[in-house]
Tab-separated table of C-alpha atoms in Angstrom:
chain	number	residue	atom	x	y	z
Y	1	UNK	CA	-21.198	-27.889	5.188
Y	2	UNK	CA	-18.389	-28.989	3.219
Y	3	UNK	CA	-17.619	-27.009	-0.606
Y	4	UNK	CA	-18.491	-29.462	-3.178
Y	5	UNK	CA	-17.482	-27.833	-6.139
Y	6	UNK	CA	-14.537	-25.681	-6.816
Y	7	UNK	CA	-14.538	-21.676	-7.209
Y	8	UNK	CA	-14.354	-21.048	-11.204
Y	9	UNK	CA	-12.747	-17.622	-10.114
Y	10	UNK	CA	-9.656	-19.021	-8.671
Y	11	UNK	CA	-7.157	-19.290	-11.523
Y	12	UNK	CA	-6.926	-23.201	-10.772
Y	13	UNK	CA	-10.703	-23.355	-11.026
Y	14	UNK	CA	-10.946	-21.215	-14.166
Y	15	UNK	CA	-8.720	-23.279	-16.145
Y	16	UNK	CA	-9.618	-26.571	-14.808
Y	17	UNK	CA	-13.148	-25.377	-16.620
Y	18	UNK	CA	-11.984	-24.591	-19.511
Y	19	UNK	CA	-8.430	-24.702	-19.978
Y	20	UNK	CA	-7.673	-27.874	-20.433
Y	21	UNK	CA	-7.754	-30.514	-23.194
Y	22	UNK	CA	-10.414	-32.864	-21.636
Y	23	UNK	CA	-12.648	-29.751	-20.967
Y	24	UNK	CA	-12.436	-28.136	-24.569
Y	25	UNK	CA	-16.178	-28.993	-25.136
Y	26	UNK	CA	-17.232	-26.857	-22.935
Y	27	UNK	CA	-15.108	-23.409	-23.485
Y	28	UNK	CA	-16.174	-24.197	-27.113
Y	29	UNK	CA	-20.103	-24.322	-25.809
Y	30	UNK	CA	-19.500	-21.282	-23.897
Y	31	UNK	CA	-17.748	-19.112	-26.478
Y	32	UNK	CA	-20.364	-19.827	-28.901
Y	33	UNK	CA	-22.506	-18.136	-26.630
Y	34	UNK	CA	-20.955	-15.427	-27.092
Y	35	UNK	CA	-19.357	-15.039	-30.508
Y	36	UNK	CA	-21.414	-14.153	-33.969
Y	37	UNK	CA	-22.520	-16.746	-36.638
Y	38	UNK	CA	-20.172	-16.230	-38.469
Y	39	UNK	CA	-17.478	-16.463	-36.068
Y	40	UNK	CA	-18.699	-20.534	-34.112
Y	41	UNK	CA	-16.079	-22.362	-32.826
Y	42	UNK	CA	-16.099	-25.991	-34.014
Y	43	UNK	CA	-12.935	-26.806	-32.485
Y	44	UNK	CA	-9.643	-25.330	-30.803
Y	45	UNK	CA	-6.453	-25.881	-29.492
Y	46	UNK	CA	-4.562	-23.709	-26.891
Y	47	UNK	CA	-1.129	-21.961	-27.321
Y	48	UNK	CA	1.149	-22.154	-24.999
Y	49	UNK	CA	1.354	-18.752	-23.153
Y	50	UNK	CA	5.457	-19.347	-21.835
Y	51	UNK	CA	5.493	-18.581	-26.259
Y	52	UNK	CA	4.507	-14.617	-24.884
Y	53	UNK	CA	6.949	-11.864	-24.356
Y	54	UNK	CA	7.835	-10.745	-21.309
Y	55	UNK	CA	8.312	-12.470	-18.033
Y	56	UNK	CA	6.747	-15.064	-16.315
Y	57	UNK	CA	4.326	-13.207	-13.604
Y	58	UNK	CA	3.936	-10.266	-16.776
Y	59	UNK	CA	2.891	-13.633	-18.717
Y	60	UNK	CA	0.231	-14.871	-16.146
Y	61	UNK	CA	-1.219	-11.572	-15.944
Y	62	UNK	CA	-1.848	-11.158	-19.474
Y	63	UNK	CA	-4.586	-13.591	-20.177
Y	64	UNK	CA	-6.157	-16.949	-18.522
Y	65	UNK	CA	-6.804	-19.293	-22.052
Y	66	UNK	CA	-5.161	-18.137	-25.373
Y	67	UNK	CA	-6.626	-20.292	-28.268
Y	68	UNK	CA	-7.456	-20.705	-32.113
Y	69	UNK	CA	-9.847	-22.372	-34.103
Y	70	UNK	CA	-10.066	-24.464	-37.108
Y	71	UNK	CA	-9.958	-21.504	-39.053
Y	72	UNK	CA	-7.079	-19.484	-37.502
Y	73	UNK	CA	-9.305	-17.320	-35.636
Y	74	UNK	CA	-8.034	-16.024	-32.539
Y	75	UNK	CA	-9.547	-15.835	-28.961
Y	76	UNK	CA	-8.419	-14.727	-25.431
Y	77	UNK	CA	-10.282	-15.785	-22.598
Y	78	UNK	CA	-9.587	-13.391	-19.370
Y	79	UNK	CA	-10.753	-14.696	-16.009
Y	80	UNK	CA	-10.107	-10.820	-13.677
Y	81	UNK	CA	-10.403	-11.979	-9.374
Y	82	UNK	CA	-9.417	-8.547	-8.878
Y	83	UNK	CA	-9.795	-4.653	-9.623
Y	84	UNK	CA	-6.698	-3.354	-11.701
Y	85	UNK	CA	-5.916	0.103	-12.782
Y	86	UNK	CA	-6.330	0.985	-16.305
Y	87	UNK	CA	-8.122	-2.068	-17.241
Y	88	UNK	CA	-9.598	-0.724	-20.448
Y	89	UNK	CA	-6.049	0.008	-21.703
Y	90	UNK	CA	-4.929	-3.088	-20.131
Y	91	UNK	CA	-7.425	-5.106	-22.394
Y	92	UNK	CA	-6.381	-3.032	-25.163
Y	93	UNK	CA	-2.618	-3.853	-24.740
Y	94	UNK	CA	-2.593	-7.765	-24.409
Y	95	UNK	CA	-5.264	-7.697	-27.513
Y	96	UNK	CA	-2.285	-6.845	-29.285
Y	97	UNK	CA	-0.261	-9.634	-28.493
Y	98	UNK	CA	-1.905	-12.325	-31.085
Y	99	UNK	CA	-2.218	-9.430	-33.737
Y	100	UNK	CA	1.888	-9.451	-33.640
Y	101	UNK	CA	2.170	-12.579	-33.565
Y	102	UNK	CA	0.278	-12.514	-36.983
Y	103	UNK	CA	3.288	-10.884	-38.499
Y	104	UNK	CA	5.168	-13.178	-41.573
Y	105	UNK	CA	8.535	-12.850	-42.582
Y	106	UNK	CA	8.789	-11.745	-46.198
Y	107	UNK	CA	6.206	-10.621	-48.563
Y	108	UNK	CA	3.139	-10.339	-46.218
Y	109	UNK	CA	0.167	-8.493	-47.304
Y	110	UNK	CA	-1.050	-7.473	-43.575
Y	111	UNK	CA	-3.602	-9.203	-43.494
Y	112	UNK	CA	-5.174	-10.006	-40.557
Y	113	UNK	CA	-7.210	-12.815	-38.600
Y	114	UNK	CA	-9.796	-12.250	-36.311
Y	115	UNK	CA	-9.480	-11.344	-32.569
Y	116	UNK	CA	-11.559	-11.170	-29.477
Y	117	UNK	CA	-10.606	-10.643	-26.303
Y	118	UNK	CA	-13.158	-11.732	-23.680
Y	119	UNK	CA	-12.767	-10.896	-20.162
Y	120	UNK	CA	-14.800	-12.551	-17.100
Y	121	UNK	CA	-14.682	-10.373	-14.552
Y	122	UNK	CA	-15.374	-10.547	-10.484
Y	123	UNK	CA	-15.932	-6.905	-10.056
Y	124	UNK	CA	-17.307	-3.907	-11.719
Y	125	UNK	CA	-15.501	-1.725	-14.087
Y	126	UNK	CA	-17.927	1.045	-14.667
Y	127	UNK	CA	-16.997	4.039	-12.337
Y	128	UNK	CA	-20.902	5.560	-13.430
Y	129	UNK	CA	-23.444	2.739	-11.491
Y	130	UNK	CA	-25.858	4.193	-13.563
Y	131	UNK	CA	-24.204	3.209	-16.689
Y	132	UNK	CA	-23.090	-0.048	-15.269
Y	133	UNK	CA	-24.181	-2.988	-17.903
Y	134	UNK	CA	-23.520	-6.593	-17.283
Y	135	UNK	CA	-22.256	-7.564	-20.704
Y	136	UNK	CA	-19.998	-4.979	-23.278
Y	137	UNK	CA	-19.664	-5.980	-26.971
Y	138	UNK	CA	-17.165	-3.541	-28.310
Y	139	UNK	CA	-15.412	-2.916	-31.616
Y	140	UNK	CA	-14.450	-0.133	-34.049
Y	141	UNK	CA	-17.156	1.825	-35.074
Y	142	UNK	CA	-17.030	5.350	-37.154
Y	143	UNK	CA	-18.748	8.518	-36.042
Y	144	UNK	CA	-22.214	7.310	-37.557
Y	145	UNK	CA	-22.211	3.823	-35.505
Y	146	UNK	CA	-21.314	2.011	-38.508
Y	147	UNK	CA	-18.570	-0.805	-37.972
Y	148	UNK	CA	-15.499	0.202	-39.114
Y	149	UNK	CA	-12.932	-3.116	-38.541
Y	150	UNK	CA	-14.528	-6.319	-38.050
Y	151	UNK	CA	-11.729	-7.719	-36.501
Y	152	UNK	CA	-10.906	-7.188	-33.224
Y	153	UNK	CA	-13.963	-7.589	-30.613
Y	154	UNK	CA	-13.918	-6.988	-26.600
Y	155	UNK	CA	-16.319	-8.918	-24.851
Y	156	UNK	CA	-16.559	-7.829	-21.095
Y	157	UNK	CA	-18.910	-9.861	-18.443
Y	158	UNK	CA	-19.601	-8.075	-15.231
Y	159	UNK	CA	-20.415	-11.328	-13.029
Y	160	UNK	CA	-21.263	-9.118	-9.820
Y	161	UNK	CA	-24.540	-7.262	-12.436
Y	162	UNK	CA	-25.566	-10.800	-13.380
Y	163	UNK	CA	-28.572	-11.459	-10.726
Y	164	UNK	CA	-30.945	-13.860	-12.089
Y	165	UNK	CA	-32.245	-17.006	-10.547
Y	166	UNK	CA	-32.655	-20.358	-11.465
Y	167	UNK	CA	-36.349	-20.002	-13.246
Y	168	UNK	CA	-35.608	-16.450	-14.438
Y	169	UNK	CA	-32.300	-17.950	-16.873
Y	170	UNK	CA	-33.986	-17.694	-20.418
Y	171	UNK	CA	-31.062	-18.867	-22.583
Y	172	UNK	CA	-28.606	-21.410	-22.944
Y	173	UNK	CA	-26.210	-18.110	-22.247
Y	174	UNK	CA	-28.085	-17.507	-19.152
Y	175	UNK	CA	-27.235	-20.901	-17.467
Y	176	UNK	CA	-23.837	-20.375	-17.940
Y	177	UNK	CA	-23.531	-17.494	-16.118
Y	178	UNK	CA	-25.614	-19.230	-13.625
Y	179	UNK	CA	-23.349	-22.193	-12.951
Y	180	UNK	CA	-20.328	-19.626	-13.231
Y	181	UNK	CA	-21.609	-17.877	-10.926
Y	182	UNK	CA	-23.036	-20.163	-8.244
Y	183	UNK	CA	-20.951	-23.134	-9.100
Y	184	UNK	CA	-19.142	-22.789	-5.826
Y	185	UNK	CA	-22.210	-23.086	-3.308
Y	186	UNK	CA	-24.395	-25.758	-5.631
Y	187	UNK	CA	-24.218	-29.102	-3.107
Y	188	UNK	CA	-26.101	-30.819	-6.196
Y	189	UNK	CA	-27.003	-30.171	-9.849
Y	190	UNK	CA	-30.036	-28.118	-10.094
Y	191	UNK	CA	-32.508	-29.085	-12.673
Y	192	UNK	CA	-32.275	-26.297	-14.537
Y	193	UNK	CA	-28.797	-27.400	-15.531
Y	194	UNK	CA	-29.320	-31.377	-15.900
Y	195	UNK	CA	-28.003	-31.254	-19.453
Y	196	UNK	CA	-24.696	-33.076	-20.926
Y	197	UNK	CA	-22.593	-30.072	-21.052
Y	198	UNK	CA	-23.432	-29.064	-17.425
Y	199	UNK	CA	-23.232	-32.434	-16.103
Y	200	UNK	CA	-19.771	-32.564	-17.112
Y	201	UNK	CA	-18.341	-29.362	-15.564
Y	202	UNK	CA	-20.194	-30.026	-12.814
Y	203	UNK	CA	-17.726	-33.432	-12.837
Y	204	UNK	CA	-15.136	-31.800	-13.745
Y	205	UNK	CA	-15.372	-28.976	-10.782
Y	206	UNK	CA	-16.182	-32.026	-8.157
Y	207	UNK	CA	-13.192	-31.316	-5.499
Y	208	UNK	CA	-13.531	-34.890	-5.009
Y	209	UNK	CA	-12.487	-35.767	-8.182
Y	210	UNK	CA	-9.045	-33.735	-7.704
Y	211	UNK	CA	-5.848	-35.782	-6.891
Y	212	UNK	CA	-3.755	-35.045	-3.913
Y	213	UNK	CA	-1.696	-32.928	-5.231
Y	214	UNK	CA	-4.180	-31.072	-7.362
Y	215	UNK	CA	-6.145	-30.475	-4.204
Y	216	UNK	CA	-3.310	-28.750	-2.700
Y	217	UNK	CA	-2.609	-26.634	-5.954
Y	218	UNK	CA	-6.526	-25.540	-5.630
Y	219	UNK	CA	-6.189	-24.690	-2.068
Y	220	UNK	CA	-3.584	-22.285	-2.677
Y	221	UNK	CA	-5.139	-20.984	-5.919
Y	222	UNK	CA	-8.519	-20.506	-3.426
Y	223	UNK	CA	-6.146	-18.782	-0.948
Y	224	UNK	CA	-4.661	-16.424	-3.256
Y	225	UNK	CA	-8.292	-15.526	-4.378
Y	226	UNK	CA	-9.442	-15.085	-1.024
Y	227	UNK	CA	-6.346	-12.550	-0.064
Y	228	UNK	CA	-6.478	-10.734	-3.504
Y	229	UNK	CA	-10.695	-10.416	-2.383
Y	230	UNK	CA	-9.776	-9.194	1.406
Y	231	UNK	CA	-6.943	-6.399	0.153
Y	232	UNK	CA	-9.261	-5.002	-3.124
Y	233	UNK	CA	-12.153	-4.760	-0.405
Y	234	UNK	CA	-10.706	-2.544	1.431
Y	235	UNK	CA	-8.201	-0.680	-1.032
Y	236	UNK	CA	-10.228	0.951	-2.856
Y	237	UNK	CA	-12.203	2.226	0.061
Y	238	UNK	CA	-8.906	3.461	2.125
Y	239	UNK	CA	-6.314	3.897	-0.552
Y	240	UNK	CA	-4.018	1.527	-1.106
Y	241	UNK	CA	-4.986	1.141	-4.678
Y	242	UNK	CA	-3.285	5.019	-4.941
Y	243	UNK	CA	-0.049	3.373	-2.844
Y	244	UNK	CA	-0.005	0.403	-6.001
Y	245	UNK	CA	-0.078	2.880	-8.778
Y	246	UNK	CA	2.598	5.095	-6.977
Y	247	UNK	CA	5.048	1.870	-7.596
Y	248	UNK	CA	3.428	0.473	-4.251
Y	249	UNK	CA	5.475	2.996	-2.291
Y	250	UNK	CA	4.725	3.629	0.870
Y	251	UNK	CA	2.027	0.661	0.952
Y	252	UNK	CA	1.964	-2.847	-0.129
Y	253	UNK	CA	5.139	-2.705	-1.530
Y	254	UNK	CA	6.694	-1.204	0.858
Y	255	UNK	CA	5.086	-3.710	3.732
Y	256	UNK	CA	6.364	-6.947	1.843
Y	257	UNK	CA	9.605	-5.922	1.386
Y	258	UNK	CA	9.680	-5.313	5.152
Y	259	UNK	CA	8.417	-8.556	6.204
Y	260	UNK	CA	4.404	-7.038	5.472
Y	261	UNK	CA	5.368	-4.488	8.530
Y	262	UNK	CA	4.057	-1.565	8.200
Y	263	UNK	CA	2.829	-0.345	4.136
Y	264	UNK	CA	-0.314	-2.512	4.290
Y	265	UNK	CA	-1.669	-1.318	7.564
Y	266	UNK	CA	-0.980	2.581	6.622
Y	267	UNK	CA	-2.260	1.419	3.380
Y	268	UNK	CA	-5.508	1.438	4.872
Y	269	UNK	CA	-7.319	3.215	8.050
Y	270	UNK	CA	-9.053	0.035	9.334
Y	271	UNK	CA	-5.969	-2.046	8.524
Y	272	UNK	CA	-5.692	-6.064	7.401
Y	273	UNK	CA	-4.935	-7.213	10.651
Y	274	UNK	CA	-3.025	-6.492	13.121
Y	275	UNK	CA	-0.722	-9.637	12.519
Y	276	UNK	CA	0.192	-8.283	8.721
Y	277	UNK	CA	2.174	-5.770	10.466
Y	278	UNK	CA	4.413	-8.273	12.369
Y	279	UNK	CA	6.864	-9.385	9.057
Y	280	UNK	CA	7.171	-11.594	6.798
Y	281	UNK	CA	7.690	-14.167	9.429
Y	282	UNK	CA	4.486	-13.610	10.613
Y	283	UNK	CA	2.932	-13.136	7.007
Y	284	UNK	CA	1.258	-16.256	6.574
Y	285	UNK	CA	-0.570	-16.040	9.527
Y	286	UNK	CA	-1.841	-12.656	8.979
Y	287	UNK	CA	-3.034	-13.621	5.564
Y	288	UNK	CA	-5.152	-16.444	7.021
Y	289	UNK	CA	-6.830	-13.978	9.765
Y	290	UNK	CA	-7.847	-11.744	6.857
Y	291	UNK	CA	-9.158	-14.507	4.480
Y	292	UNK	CA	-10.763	-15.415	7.903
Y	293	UNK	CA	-12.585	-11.816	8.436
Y	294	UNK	CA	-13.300	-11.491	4.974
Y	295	UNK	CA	-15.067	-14.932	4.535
Y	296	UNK	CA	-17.111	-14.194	8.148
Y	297	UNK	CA	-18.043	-11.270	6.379
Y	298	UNK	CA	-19.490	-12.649	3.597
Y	299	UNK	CA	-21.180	-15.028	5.681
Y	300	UNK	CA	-19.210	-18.016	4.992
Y	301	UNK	CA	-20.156	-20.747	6.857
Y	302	UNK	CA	-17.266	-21.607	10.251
Y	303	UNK	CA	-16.531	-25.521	8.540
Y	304	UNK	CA	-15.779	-23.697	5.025
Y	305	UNK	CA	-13.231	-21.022	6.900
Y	306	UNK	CA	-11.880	-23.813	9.213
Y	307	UNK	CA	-10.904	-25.982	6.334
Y	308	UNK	CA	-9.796	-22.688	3.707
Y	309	UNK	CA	-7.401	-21.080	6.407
Y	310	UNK	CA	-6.671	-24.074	8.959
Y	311	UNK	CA	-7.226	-21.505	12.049
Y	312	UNK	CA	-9.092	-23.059	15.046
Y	313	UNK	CA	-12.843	-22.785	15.482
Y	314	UNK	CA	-11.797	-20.165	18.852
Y	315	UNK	CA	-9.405	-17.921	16.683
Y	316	UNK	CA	-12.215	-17.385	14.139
Y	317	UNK	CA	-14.228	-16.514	16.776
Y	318	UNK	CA	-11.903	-14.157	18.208
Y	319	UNK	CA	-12.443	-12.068	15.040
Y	320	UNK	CA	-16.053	-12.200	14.996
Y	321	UNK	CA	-16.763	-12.295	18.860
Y	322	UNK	CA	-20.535	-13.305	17.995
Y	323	UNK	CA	-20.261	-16.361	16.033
Y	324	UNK	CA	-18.817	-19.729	17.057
């Protein structure tokens, strides 16, 4: 069966949801969720993130939505597809980014808006499983628990610890994560979401709805998520997450600027595929076996893999050898 809705963790999807003008409503519904009383968004505009130091791929790393509200309070909105070294620190360092950019010329009394720095992430964090929590709220306390600076706030979502079903969501905060989470394999709208705000990222996430070339821009954004998925899989488990932080040396690094030869598949003991090994010639085609055995192994319906890597119905069951 065909997807009807897009993936809201591809970086297309994720700012097609909220990162855009006609969908401000609802990032404004959903960060409510989230922030204090105090702190409710009644309305906000987005800064342009090519305004950010650094270069352009350090730019797109740094954060998904960067935006402000009526009052001048400050929000980043972090969609993570992937496991990254450091990411506490990480967070840490691109929180500072709208605190500089605070900074007036002349007499300036420091002063200093509010920041918060929420990340939605498609993976777990937390090294300790039994410390694991779906949702962080952190800030700067003292040694007695008592808040020290009200001002900057990290917000961290865990999607893959959110588990609850449709007649077990018991908030308004609840369905979000629900149609965040599931938004992707919904071929209607459920009834627990058959409310305005829903309703319209539901529209807004109809592939259907996309134009031509926005389709294509999706497709690649969905292929990109699907690689990043495949390699993370497997790096963590055979150590090619150690080749990355060793300046990709001797890995990944090392295999594109070969032509993918051979970094990735001594990268790994159970390898990509064969086919990454074969250049950069060949790299496209490798990358669509492995999107291939990663979506067969996450049971992926054969239509959905067909149409996501445009391999025949007989290579993807070369892979599998079982299903057709």
């Amino acid at each position: 069966m065909a997807t009807k809705y897009l993936n809201p963790y591809t970086d297309f999807g994720f700012k097609k949801l909220f990162g855009e003008e006609a969908s401000k409503d609802l990032l404004v519904d959903f960060l409510n969720q989230l922030l204090p009383p105090q702190h409710q968004v009644a309305e906000l505009s987005f800064k342009n993130p090519e305004k950010m130091p650094g270069t352009a791929k350090e730019r797109k790393a740094i954060f998904d939505i960067y935006c402000k509200n009526v009052n001048g309070e400050q929000f980043i909105v972090e969609m993570q597809k992937a496991k990254v070294k450091f990411f506490k620190d990480r967070s840490l360092f691109y929180s500072t980014f709208p605190i500089k950019n605070q900074a007036q010329k002349g007499g300036w009394s420091f002063k200093l808006l509010p920041v918060y720095m929420i990340a939605i992430l498609d993976f777990v964090y937390d090294e300790q499983e039994e410390a694991a929590k779906f949702r962080r709220d952190v800030c700067l306390k003292d040694q007695d628990g008592d808040i020290f600076y009200d001002k900057l706030h990290f917000k961290f979502l865990q999607m893959p610890l959110f588990n609850k079903q449709a007649d077990e969501l018991a908030t308004h905060f609840d369905k979000w994560l629900y149609f965040l989470k599931n938004l992707e394999n919904f071929d209607h709208i459920p009834a627990i979401l058959n409310e305005p705000i829903f309703q319209k990222g539901f529209e807004i996430a109809e592939l259907a709805h996309l134009r031509p070339k926005q389709f294509d821009d999706y497709q690649k954004s969905l292929l990109d998520y699907w690689e990043v998925k495949n390699v993370m899989d497997t790096s963590f488990e055979e150590g090619v997450v150690k080749g990355k932080e060793e300046g990709l040396a001797e890995g990944i690094a090392k295999g594109k600027e070969e032509g993918l030869a051979e970094g990735i598949a001594k990268g790994k003991e159970e390898g990509l595929l064969e086919g990454v090994t074969k250049g950069k010639e060949e790299g496209l085609m490798a990358s669509k076996y492995a999107v291939a055995k990663t979506m067969l192994a996450d049971g992926e319906p054969l239509e959905k893999i067909i149409r996501y890597t445009q391999l025949s119905a007989e290579q993807i069951a070369a892979l599998n050898g079982t299903r057709k």
